[in-house]
Coordinates of C-alpha atoms in Angstrom, one line a residue:
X15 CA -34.6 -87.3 62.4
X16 CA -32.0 -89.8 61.7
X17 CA -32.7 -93.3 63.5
X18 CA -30.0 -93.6 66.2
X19 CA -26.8 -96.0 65.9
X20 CA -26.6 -98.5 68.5
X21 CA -23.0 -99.2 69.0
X22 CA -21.8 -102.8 71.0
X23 CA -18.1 -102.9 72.3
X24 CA -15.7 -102.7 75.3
X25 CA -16.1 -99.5 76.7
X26 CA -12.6 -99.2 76.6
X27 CA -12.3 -99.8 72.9
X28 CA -10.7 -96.9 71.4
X29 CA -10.9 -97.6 68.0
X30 CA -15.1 -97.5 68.5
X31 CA -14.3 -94.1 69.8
X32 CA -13.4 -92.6 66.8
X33 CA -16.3 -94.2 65.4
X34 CA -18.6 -92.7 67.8
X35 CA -17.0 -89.1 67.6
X36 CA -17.5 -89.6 63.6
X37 CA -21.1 -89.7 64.0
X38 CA -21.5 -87.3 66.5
X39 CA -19.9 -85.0 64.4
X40 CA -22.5 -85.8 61.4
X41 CA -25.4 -85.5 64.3
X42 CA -26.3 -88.8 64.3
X43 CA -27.7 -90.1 67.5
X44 CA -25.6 -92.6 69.0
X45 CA -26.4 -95.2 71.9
X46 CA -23.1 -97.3 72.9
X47 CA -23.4 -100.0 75.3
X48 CA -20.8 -102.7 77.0
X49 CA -22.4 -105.8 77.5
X50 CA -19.9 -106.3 80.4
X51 CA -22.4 -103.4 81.9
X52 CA -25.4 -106.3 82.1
X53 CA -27.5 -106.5 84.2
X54 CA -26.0 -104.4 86.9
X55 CA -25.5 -101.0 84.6
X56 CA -27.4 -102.1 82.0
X57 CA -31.1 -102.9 81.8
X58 CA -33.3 -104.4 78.4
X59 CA -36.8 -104.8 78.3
X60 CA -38.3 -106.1 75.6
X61 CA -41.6 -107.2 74.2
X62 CA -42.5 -108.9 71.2
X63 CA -45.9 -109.9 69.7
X64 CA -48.2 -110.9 66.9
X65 CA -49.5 -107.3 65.8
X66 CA -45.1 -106.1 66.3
X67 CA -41.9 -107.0 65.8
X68 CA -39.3 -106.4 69.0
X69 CA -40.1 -103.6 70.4
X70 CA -38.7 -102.1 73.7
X71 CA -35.8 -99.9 75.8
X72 CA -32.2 -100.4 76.2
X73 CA -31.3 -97.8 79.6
X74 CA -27.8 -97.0 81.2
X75 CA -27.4 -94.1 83.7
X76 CA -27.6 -91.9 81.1
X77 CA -29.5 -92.7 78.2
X78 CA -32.0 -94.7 76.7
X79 CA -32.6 -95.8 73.6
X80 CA -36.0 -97.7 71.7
X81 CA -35.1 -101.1 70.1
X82 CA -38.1 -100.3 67.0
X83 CA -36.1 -96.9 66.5
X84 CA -32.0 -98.6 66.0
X85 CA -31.4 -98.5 62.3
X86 CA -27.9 -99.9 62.3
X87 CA -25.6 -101.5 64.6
X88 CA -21.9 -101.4 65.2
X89 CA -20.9 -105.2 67.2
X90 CA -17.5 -105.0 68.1
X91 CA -15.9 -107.2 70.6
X92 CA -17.7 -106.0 73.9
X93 CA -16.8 -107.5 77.3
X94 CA -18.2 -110.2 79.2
X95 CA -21.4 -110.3 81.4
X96 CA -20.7 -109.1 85.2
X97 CA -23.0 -110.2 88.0
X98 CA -23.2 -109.1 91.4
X99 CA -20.7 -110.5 94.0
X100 CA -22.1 -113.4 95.8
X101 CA -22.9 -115.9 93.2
X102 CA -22.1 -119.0 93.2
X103 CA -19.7 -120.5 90.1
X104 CA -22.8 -122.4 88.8
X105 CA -25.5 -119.8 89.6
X106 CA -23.1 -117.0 87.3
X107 CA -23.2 -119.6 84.5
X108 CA -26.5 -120.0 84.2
X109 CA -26.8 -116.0 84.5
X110 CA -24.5 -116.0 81.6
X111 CA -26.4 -118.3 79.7
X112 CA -29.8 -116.7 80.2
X113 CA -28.2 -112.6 79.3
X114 CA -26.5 -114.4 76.0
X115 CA -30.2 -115.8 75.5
X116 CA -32.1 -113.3 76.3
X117 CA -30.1 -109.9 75.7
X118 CA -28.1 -110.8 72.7
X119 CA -30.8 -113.0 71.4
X120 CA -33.6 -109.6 71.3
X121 CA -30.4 -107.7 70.2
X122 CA -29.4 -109.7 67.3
X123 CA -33.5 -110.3 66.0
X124 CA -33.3 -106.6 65.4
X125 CA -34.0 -106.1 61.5
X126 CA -31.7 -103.6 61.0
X127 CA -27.9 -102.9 59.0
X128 CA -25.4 -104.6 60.8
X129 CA -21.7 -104.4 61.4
X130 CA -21.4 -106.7 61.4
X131 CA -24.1 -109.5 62.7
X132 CA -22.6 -111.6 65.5
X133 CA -24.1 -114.6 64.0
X134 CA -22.4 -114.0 60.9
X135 CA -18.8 -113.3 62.8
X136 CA -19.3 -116.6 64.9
X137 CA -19.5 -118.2 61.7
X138 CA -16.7 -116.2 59.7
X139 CA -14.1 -116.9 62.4
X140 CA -13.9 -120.0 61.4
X141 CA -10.5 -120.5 59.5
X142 CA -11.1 -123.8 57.8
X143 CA -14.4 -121.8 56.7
X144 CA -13.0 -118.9 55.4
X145 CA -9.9 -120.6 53.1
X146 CA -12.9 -122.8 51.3
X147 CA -15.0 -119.7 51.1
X148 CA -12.4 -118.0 49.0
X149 CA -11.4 -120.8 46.8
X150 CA -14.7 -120.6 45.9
X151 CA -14.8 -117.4 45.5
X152 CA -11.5 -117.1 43.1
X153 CA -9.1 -115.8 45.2
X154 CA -5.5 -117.8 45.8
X155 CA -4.9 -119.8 48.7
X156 CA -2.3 -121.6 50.1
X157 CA -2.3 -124.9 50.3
X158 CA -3.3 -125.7 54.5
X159 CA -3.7 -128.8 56.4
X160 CA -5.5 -129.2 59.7
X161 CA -4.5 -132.0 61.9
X162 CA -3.2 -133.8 65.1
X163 CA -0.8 -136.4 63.5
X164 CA 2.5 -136.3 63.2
X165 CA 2.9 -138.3 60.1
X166 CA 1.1 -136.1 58.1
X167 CA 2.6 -133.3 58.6
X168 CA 5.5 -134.5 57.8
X169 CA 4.0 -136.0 54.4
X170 CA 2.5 -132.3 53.9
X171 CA 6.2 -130.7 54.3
X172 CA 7.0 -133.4 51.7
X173 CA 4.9 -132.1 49.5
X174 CA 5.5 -128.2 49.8
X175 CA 9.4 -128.9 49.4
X176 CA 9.8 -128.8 53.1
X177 CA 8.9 -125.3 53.5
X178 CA 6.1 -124.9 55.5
X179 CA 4.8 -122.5 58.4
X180 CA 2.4 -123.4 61.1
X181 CA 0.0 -121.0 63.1
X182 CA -2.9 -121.1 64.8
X183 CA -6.2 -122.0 63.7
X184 CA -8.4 -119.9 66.7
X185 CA -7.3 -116.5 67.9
X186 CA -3.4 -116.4 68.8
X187 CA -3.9 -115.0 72.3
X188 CA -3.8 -116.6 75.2
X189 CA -3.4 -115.7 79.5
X190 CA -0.4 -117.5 80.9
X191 CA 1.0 -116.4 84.6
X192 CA -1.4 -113.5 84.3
X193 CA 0.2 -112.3 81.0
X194 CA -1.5 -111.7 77.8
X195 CA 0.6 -113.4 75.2
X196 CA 0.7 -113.7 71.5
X197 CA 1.6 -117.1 69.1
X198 CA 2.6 -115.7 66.4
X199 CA 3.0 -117.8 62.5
X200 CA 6.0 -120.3 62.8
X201 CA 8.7 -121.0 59.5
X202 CA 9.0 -124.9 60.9
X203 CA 13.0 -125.9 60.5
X204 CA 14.0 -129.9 59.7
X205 CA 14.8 -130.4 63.2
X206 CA 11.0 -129.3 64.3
X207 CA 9.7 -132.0 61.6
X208 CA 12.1 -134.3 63.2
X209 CA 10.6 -133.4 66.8
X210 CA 6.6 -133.0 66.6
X211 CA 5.4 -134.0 69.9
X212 CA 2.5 -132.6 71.3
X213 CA 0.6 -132.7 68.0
X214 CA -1.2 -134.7 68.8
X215 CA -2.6 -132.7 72.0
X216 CA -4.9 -130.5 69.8
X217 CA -5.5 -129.4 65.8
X218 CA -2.6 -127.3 63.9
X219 CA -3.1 -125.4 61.5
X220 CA 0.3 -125.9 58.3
X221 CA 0.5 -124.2 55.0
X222 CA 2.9 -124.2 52.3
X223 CA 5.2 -120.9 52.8
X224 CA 4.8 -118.9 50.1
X225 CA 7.1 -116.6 48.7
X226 CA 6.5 -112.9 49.7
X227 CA 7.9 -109.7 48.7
X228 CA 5.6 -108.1 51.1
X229 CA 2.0 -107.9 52.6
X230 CA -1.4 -106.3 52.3
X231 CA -3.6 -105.7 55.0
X232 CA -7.2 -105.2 53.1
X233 CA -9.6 -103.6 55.0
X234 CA -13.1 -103.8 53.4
X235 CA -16.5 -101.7 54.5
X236 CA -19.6 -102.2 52.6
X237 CA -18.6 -101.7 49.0
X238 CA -15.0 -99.6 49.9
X239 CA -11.7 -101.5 50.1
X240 CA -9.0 -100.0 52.2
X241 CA -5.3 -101.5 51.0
X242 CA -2.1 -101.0 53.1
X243 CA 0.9 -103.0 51.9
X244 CA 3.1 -103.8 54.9
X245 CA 6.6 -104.2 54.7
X246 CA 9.0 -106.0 57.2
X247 CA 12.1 -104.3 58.1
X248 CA 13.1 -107.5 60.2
X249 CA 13.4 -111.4 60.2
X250 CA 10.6 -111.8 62.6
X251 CA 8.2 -109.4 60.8
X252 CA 9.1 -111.4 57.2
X253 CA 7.7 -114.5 58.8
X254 CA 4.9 -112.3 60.9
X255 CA 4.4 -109.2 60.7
X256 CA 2.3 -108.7 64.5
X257 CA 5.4 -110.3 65.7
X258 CA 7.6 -106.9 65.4
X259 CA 5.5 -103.5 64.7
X260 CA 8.3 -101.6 65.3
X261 CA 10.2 -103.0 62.1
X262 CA 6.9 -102.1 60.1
X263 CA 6.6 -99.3 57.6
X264 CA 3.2 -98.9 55.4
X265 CA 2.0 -97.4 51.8
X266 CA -1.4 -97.1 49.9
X267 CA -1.4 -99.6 47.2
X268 CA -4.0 -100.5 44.6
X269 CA -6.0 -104.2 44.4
X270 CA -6.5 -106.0 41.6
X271 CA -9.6 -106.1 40.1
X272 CA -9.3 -109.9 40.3
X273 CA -8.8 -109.6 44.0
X274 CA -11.5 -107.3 44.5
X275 CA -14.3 -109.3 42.6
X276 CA -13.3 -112.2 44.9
X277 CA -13.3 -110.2 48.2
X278 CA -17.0 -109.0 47.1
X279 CA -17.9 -112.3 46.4
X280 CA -16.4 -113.4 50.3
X281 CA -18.4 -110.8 52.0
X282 CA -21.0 -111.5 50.5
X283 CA -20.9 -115.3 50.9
X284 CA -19.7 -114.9 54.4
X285 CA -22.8 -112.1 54.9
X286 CA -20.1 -109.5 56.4
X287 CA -20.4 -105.7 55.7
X288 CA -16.8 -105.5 57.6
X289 CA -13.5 -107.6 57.7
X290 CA -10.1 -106.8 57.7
X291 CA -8.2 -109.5 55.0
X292 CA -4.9 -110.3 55.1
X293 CA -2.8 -111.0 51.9
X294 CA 0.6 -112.1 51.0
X295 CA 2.2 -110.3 47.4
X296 CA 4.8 -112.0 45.9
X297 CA 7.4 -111.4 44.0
X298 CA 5.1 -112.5 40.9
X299 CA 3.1 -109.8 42.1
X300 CA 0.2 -112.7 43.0
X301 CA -2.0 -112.1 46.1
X302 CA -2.7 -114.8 47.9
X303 CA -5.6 -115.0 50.8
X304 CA -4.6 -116.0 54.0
X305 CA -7.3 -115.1 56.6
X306 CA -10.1 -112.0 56.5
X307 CA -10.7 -111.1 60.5
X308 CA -14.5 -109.7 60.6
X309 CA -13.7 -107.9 64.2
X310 CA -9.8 -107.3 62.9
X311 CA -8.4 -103.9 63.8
X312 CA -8.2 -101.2 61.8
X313 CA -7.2 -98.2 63.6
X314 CA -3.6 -98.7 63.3
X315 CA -3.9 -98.8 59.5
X316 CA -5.8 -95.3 59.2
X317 CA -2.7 -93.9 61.8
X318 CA -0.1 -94.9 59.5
X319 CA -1.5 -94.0 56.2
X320 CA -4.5 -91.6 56.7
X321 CA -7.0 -94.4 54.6
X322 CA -10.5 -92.5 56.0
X323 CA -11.6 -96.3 57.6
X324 CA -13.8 -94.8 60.4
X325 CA -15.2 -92.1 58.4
X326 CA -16.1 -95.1 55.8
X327 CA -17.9 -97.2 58.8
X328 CA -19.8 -94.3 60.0
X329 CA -21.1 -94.0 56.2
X330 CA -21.6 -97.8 56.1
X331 CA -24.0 -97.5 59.4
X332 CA -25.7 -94.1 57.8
X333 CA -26.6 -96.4 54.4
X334 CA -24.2 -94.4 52.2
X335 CA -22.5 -97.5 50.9

Protein backbone atom coordinates (compact mmCIF):
# COMPACT_ATOMS: atom_id res chain seq x y z
CA UNK A 1 0.00 0.00 0.00
CA UNK A 2 0.99 3.39 -0.97
CA UNK A 3 1.68 5.85 2.15
CA UNK A 4 -1.18 8.38 1.98
CA UNK A 5 -0.83 12.24 0.70
CA UNK A 6 -1.57 14.62 3.18
CA UNK A 7 -2.78 17.64 1.30
CA UNK A 8 -2.92 21.43 3.26
CA UNK A 9 -5.09 24.27 1.57
CA UNK A 10 -8.30 26.27 1.58
CA UNK A 11 -11.02 24.03 1.22
CA UNK A 12 -12.21 26.02 -1.45
CA UNK A 13 -9.05 25.91 -3.49
CA UNK A 14 -9.89 24.50 -6.68
CA UNK A 15 -6.77 24.22 -8.17
CA UNK A 16 -5.85 21.42 -5.13
CA UNK A 17 -8.92 19.77 -6.47
CA UNK A 18 -7.61 18.67 -9.51
CA UNK A 19 -4.72 17.62 -7.61
CA UNK A 20 -6.68 15.59 -5.27
CA UNK A 21 -8.87 13.94 -8.09
CA UNK A 22 -5.26 13.18 -9.88
CA UNK A 23 -4.42 10.94 -7.10
CA UNK A 24 -7.53 9.47 -6.50
CA UNK A 25 -7.56 8.44 -9.80
CA UNK A 26 -3.88 6.67 -9.43
CA UNK A 27 -5.46 5.16 -5.95
CA UNK A 28 -3.42 6.91 -3.84
CA UNK A 29 -4.84 7.67 -0.46
CA UNK A 30 -5.37 11.11 0.10
CA UNK A 31 -6.12 13.06 3.54
CA UNK A 32 -6.82 17.04 2.73
CA UNK A 33 -7.32 19.27 5.56
CA UNK A 34 -8.05 23.31 5.97
CA UNK A 35 -6.33 24.60 8.84
CA UNK A 36 -9.18 27.19 8.97
CA UNK A 37 -11.05 23.78 10.28
CA UNK A 38 -8.67 23.93 13.71
CA UNK A 39 -9.67 23.14 16.42
CA UNK A 40 -13.35 23.13 15.99
CA UNK A 41 -13.38 20.53 12.85
CA UNK A 42 -10.18 19.52 13.08
CA UNK A 43 -8.38 17.61 15.88
CA UNK A 44 -4.25 16.67 16.14
CA UNK A 45 -2.84 14.59 18.60
CA UNK A 46 0.51 14.01 18.66
CA UNK A 47 3.25 12.38 20.60
CA UNK A 48 6.78 12.36 20.23
CA UNK A 49 9.56 10.59 22.20
CA UNK A 50 13.07 9.17 22.63
CA UNK A 51 12.53 5.54 21.18
CA UNK A 52 10.09 7.53 17.95
CA UNK A 53 9.83 10.22 15.91
CA UNK A 54 6.24 12.13 15.69
CA UNK A 55 3.86 9.88 15.79
CA UNK A 56 0.06 10.42 16.10
CA UNK A 57 -3.67 11.12 14.29
CA UNK A 58 -4.89 14.02 12.28
CA UNK A 59 -9.25 13.32 12.44
CA UNK A 60 -12.11 15.42 10.64
CA UNK A 61 -15.65 14.10 10.43
CA UNK A 62 -14.71 11.80 8.15
CA UNK A 63 -11.39 10.52 8.15
CA UNK A 64 -8.33 10.10 9.84
CA UNK A 65 -5.08 9.83 8.98
CA UNK A 66 -1.51 8.57 11.08
CA UNK A 67 1.22 11.34 11.09
CA UNK A 68 4.22 8.14 11.03
CA UNK A 69 2.21 6.87 7.76
CA UNK A 70 2.20 10.67 5.43
CA UNK A 71 4.79 10.24 2.85
CA UNK A 72 4.44 13.54 1.17
CA UNK A 73 2.71 16.73 1.60
CA UNK A 74 1.00 19.14 -0.60
CA UNK A 75 0.98 22.97 1.58
CA UNK A 76 -0.92 25.29 -0.33
CA UNK A 77 -2.22 28.41 1.02
CA UNK A 78 -4.93 27.03 3.64
CA UNK A 79 -7.14 29.45 5.64
CA UNK A 80 -6.69 30.90 8.89
CA UNK A 81 -7.44 29.30 12.34
CA UNK A 82 -11.22 29.64 13.54
CA UNK A 83 -12.17 29.53 17.18
CA UNK A 84 -15.37 29.31 18.78
CA UNK A 85 -17.48 32.55 19.25
CA UNK A 86 -16.99 34.09 22.57
CA UNK A 87 -13.37 34.78 22.75
CA UNK A 88 -11.99 37.62 23.55
CA UNK A 89 -9.60 39.63 20.82
CA UNK A 90 -6.52 38.76 23.06
CA UNK A 91 -7.61 35.17 24.18
CA UNK A 92 -8.03 34.28 20.00
CA UNK A 93 -4.45 35.52 19.52
CA UNK A 94 -2.95 33.59 21.86
CA UNK A 95 -5.13 30.49 20.40
CA UNK A 96 -3.61 31.41 17.20
CA UNK A 97 -0.27 31.45 18.43
CA UNK A 98 -0.42 28.22 20.27
CA UNK A 99 -2.39 26.07 16.85
CA UNK A 100 0.63 27.89 14.61
CA UNK A 101 3.00 26.36 17.46
CA UNK A 102 1.64 23.38 18.12
CA UNK A 103 -0.32 22.14 14.87
CA UNK A 104 1.92 23.49 12.23
CA UNK A 105 4.97 22.98 14.25
CA UNK A 106 4.18 18.73 14.65
CA UNK A 107 3.03 19.23 10.86
CA UNK A 108 6.09 20.69 9.45
CA UNK A 109 8.72 18.16 11.75
CA UNK A 110 7.22 15.53 9.61
CA UNK A 111 10.27 13.88 7.66
CA UNK A 112 8.58 13.54 4.66
CA UNK A 113 8.58 15.05 0.62
CA UNK A 114 7.22 18.28 0.67
CA UNK A 115 5.47 20.66 -1.62
CA UNK A 116 6.53 22.60 -0.71
CA UNK A 117 7.85 23.09 3.14
CA UNK A 118 6.22 26.15 4.64
CA UNK A 119 9.47 27.04 6.19
CA UNK A 120 11.08 27.10 2.90
CA UNK A 121 8.00 29.35 1.25
CA UNK A 122 8.27 31.83 4.28
CA UNK A 123 11.65 32.21 3.37
CA UNK A 124 11.31 32.22 -0.67
CA UNK A 125 8.69 34.97 -0.55
CA UNK A 126 10.95 37.15 0.12
CA UNK A 127 11.71 39.31 -3.06
CA UNK A 128 14.91 40.95 -2.10
CA UNK A 129 15.89 37.13 -1.40
CA UNK A 130 14.86 35.67 -4.44
CA UNK A 131 16.57 38.52 -7.08
CA UNK A 132 20.10 37.78 -5.06
CA UNK A 133 19.42 34.06 -5.15
CA UNK A 134 19.30 34.10 -8.86
CA UNK A 135 22.12 36.37 -9.62
CA UNK A 136 23.90 33.85 -7.96
CA UNK A 137 22.52 31.34 -9.57
CA UNK A 138 23.17 32.82 -13.32
CA UNK A 139 20.05 33.84 -14.32
CA UNK A 140 19.50 37.88 -15.53
CA UNK A 141 18.07 40.25 -13.38
CA UNK A 142 16.98 43.61 -13.54
CA UNK A 143 18.61 46.01 -11.87
CA UNK A 144 15.99 46.79 -8.43
CA UNK A 145 16.24 49.20 -5.70
CA UNK A 146 14.39 48.92 -2.40
CA UNK A 147 13.77 52.14 -0.60
CA UNK A 148 11.77 54.94 1.20
CA UNK A 149 13.60 58.02 -0.16
CA UNK A 150 12.71 60.11 -2.62
CA UNK A 151 16.08 61.20 -3.80
CA UNK A 152 17.09 57.95 -4.67
CA UNK A 153 14.79 57.07 -6.75
CA UNK A 154 15.09 59.64 -8.60
CA UNK A 155 19.08 59.04 -8.86
CA UNK A 156 17.98 55.32 -9.80
CA UNK A 157 15.67 56.63 -12.79
CA UNK A 158 18.86 58.59 -13.63
CA UNK A 159 20.60 55.77 -14.06
CA UNK A 160 18.13 53.41 -16.05
CA UNK A 161 17.56 56.42 -18.61
CA UNK A 162 14.47 57.32 -16.86
CA UNK A 163 12.64 54.33 -17.52
CA UNK A 164 11.74 52.59 -14.69
CA UNK A 165 8.64 50.62 -13.23
CA UNK A 166 7.75 50.22 -9.59
CA UNK A 167 5.65 47.28 -7.87
CA UNK A 168 5.36 45.79 -4.91
CA UNK A 169 7.75 44.16 -2.88
CA UNK A 170 4.95 41.75 -0.60
CA UNK A 171 1.91 40.30 -2.23
CA UNK A 172 -0.13 42.90 -4.36
CA UNK A 173 -3.48 42.28 -2.61
CA UNK A 174 -4.94 44.16 -0.29
CA UNK A 175 -8.94 44.63 1.43
CA UNK A 176 -10.14 48.19 1.03
CA UNK A 177 -14.05 49.09 1.71
CA UNK A 178 -14.57 45.35 1.86
CA UNK A 179 -13.12 44.83 -1.69
CA UNK A 180 -10.30 42.66 -2.63
CA UNK A 181 -8.04 44.69 -4.81
CA UNK A 182 -4.97 44.26 -6.83
CA UNK A 183 -1.57 46.76 -7.28
CA UNK A 184 -0.49 45.91 -10.20
CA UNK A 185 3.52 46.88 -11.76
CA UNK A 186 3.64 50.73 -12.49
CA UNK A 187 5.68 52.24 -15.90
CA UNK A 188 6.54 55.62 -13.50
CA UNK A 189 6.02 58.89 -16.04
CA UNK A 190 8.41 62.24 -15.35
CA UNK A 191 5.65 63.84 -13.65
CA UNK A 192 5.47 60.78 -11.02
CA UNK A 193 9.47 61.37 -10.39
CA UNK A 194 8.58 64.93 -10.15
CA UNK A 195 5.75 64.06 -7.38
CA UNK A 196 6.96 61.11 -4.97
CA UNK A 197 5.28 61.71 -1.88
CA UNK A 198 4.38 59.04 0.33
CA UNK A 199 7.72 57.24 -0.22
CA UNK A 200 8.67 57.69 2.41
CA UNK A 201 5.57 55.99 4.30
CA UNK A 202 6.92 52.36 3.58
CA UNK A 203 9.65 50.37 1.22
CA UNK A 204 9.19 50.38 -2.79
CA UNK A 205 10.25 48.18 -4.72
CA UNK A 206 11.95 50.13 -8.65
CA UNK A 207 13.57 48.28 -11.45
CA UNK A 208 14.97 49.28 -14.64
CA UNK A 209 12.07 48.56 -17.39
CA UNK A 210 13.35 46.27 -19.61
CA UNK A 211 12.50 45.79 -23.04
CA UNK A 212 9.93 42.92 -23.69
CA UNK A 213 8.69 41.26 -26.70
CA UNK A 214 6.71 39.12 -24.47
CA UNK A 215 6.59 36.98 -21.21
CA UNK A 216 7.03 33.53 -19.82
CA UNK A 217 5.29 32.16 -17.00
CA UNK A 218 7.76 29.03 -15.87
CA UNK A 219 6.19 26.71 -13.91
CA UNK A 220 8.76 24.22 -12.31
CA UNK A 221 7.85 20.66 -10.32
CA UNK A 222 10.61 18.65 -9.02
CA UNK A 223 12.88 18.20 -12.12
CA UNK A 224 9.91 19.19 -14.92
CA UNK A 225 9.71 22.82 -16.19
CA UNK A 226 6.30 23.88 -17.49
CA UNK A 227 6.90 27.12 -20.07
CA UNK A 228 3.89 29.34 -21.24
CA UNK A 229 4.91 32.50 -23.04
CA UNK A 230 2.21 35.17 -22.52
CA UNK A 231 1.50 37.76 -24.86
CA UNK A 232 -0.32 41.11 -24.19
CA UNK A 233 -2.88 42.11 -26.56
CA UNK A 234 -3.27 45.53 -24.63
CA UNK A 235 -1.33 48.55 -22.99
CA UNK A 236 -2.15 47.49 -19.59
CA UNK A 237 -1.12 43.84 -20.05
CA UNK A 238 2.43 45.09 -21.82
CA UNK A 239 3.22 46.75 -18.55
CA UNK A 240 1.33 43.83 -16.44
CA UNK A 241 0.04 41.17 -17.60
CA UNK A 242 -2.52 40.18 -14.26
CA UNK A 243 -3.70 43.58 -14.91
CA UNK A 244 -5.90 42.54 -18.12
CA UNK A 245 -6.47 38.54 -18.61
CA UNK A 246 -8.82 39.15 -21.05
CA UNK A 247 -6.18 40.70 -23.52
CA UNK A 248 -3.94 37.53 -22.88
CA UNK A 249 -3.33 34.77 -25.35
CA UNK A 250 -0.71 31.78 -24.48
CA UNK A 251 1.79 29.16 -26.46
CA UNK A 252 4.24 26.30 -25.34
CA UNK A 253 7.62 27.59 -25.80
CA UNK A 254 10.98 25.98 -25.06
CA UNK A 255 13.65 27.33 -22.18
CA UNK A 256 17.01 27.75 -22.57
CA UNK A 257 19.28 25.48 -21.31
CA UNK A 258 21.06 28.45 -19.66
CA UNK A 259 17.77 29.33 -18.01
CA UNK A 260 17.02 25.97 -16.99
CA UNK A 261 20.49 25.19 -15.21
CA UNK A 262 19.80 28.43 -13.26
CA UNK A 263 16.21 27.72 -12.29
CA UNK A 264 17.64 24.12 -10.93
CA UNK A 265 20.22 25.88 -9.25
CA UNK A 266 17.19 28.41 -7.55
CA UNK A 267 15.09 25.53 -6.33
CA UNK A 268 17.49 24.08 -5.12
CA UNK A 269 19.20 26.97 -3.23
CA UNK A 270 15.79 28.17 -2.21
CA UNK A 271 14.95 24.22 -1.03
CA UNK A 272 11.53 24.48 -3.23
CA UNK A 273 10.17 21.31 -5.19
CA UNK A 274 7.45 23.92 -6.63
CA UNK A 275 7.39 27.64 -7.86
CA UNK A 276 5.88 29.32 -10.49
CA UNK A 277 8.79 31.95 -12.09
CA UNK A 278 8.05 34.67 -14.04
CA UNK A 279 10.31 35.92 -16.97
CA UNK A 280 10.48 38.78 -19.30
CA UNK A 281 11.86 37.73 -23.23
CA UNK A 282 13.07 40.40 -25.08
CA UNK A 283 13.37 41.25 -28.30
CA UNK A 284 17.25 39.87 -27.99
CA UNK A 285 15.48 36.88 -27.17
CA UNK A 286 17.25 37.29 -23.28
CA UNK A 287 15.13 36.03 -20.36
CA UNK A 288 15.38 37.90 -17.59
CA UNK A 289 14.17 36.77 -13.85
CA UNK A 290 11.76 38.80 -12.30
CA UNK A 291 10.18 36.95 -9.33
CA UNK A 292 9.58 32.84 -8.90
CA UNK A 293 6.06 32.60 -6.53
CA UNK A 294 6.49 29.08 -4.56
CA UNK A 295 2.46 29.00 -3.84
CA UNK A 296 1.96 30.93 -7.56
CA UNK A 297 -0.98 29.59 -9.49
CA UNK A 298 -0.82 27.29 -11.99
CA UNK A 299 -4.19 26.10 -13.03
CA UNK A 300 -4.90 28.81 -15.43
CA UNK A 301 -1.76 27.92 -17.37
CA UNK A 302 -2.68 24.02 -17.75
CA UNK A 303 -6.41 25.62 -19.08
CA UNK A 304 -4.96 27.62 -21.69
CA UNK A 305 -2.33 25.34 -23.05
CA UNK A 306 -2.99 21.73 -21.80
CA UNK A 307 0.91 21.62 -20.03
CA UNK A 308 -0.10 18.23 -17.68
CA UNK A 309 0.95 20.66 -14.30
CA UNK A 310 -1.30 18.70 -11.91
CA UNK A 311 -0.62 15.37 -13.29
CA UNK A 312 3.26 16.46 -12.87
CA UNK A 313 2.56 17.43 -8.94
CA UNK A 314 0.76 14.36 -8.24
CA UNK A 315 4.01 12.46 -9.72
CA UNK A 316 6.24 14.82 -7.69
CA UNK A 317 4.18 13.74 -4.31
CA UNK A 318 4.33 9.82 -5.56
CA UNK A 319 8.42 10.25 -5.89
CA UNK A 320 8.35 9.86 -9.66
CA UNK A 321 10.40 12.97 -10.19
Amino acid sequence: MTAPVLIIAAADDWPTDRVVVELDRRGVEVFRMDTANFPQRLTLAGRIDQEQAWTGVLTTEHRTVELSRVGAVYYRAPGAFRFPQGMSGPEERFAAAQARAGLGGVLSALDCRWVNHPTAMARAEYKPVQLAAARACGLTIPPTLITNRAEDVRAFAAESGWSIICKPVASPVLIEDDQLKSVYTQRLSPEDLDDLRGIDTTAHLFQAWVSKEHEVRLTVVGERMFAAAIHAGSEAAHDDWRSDYAALTYTITEVPEQVATGMRRLMDRLHLRYGAADFIVGPDGEWTFLEVNPCGQWDWIQGATGLPIAEAIADDLQGAT
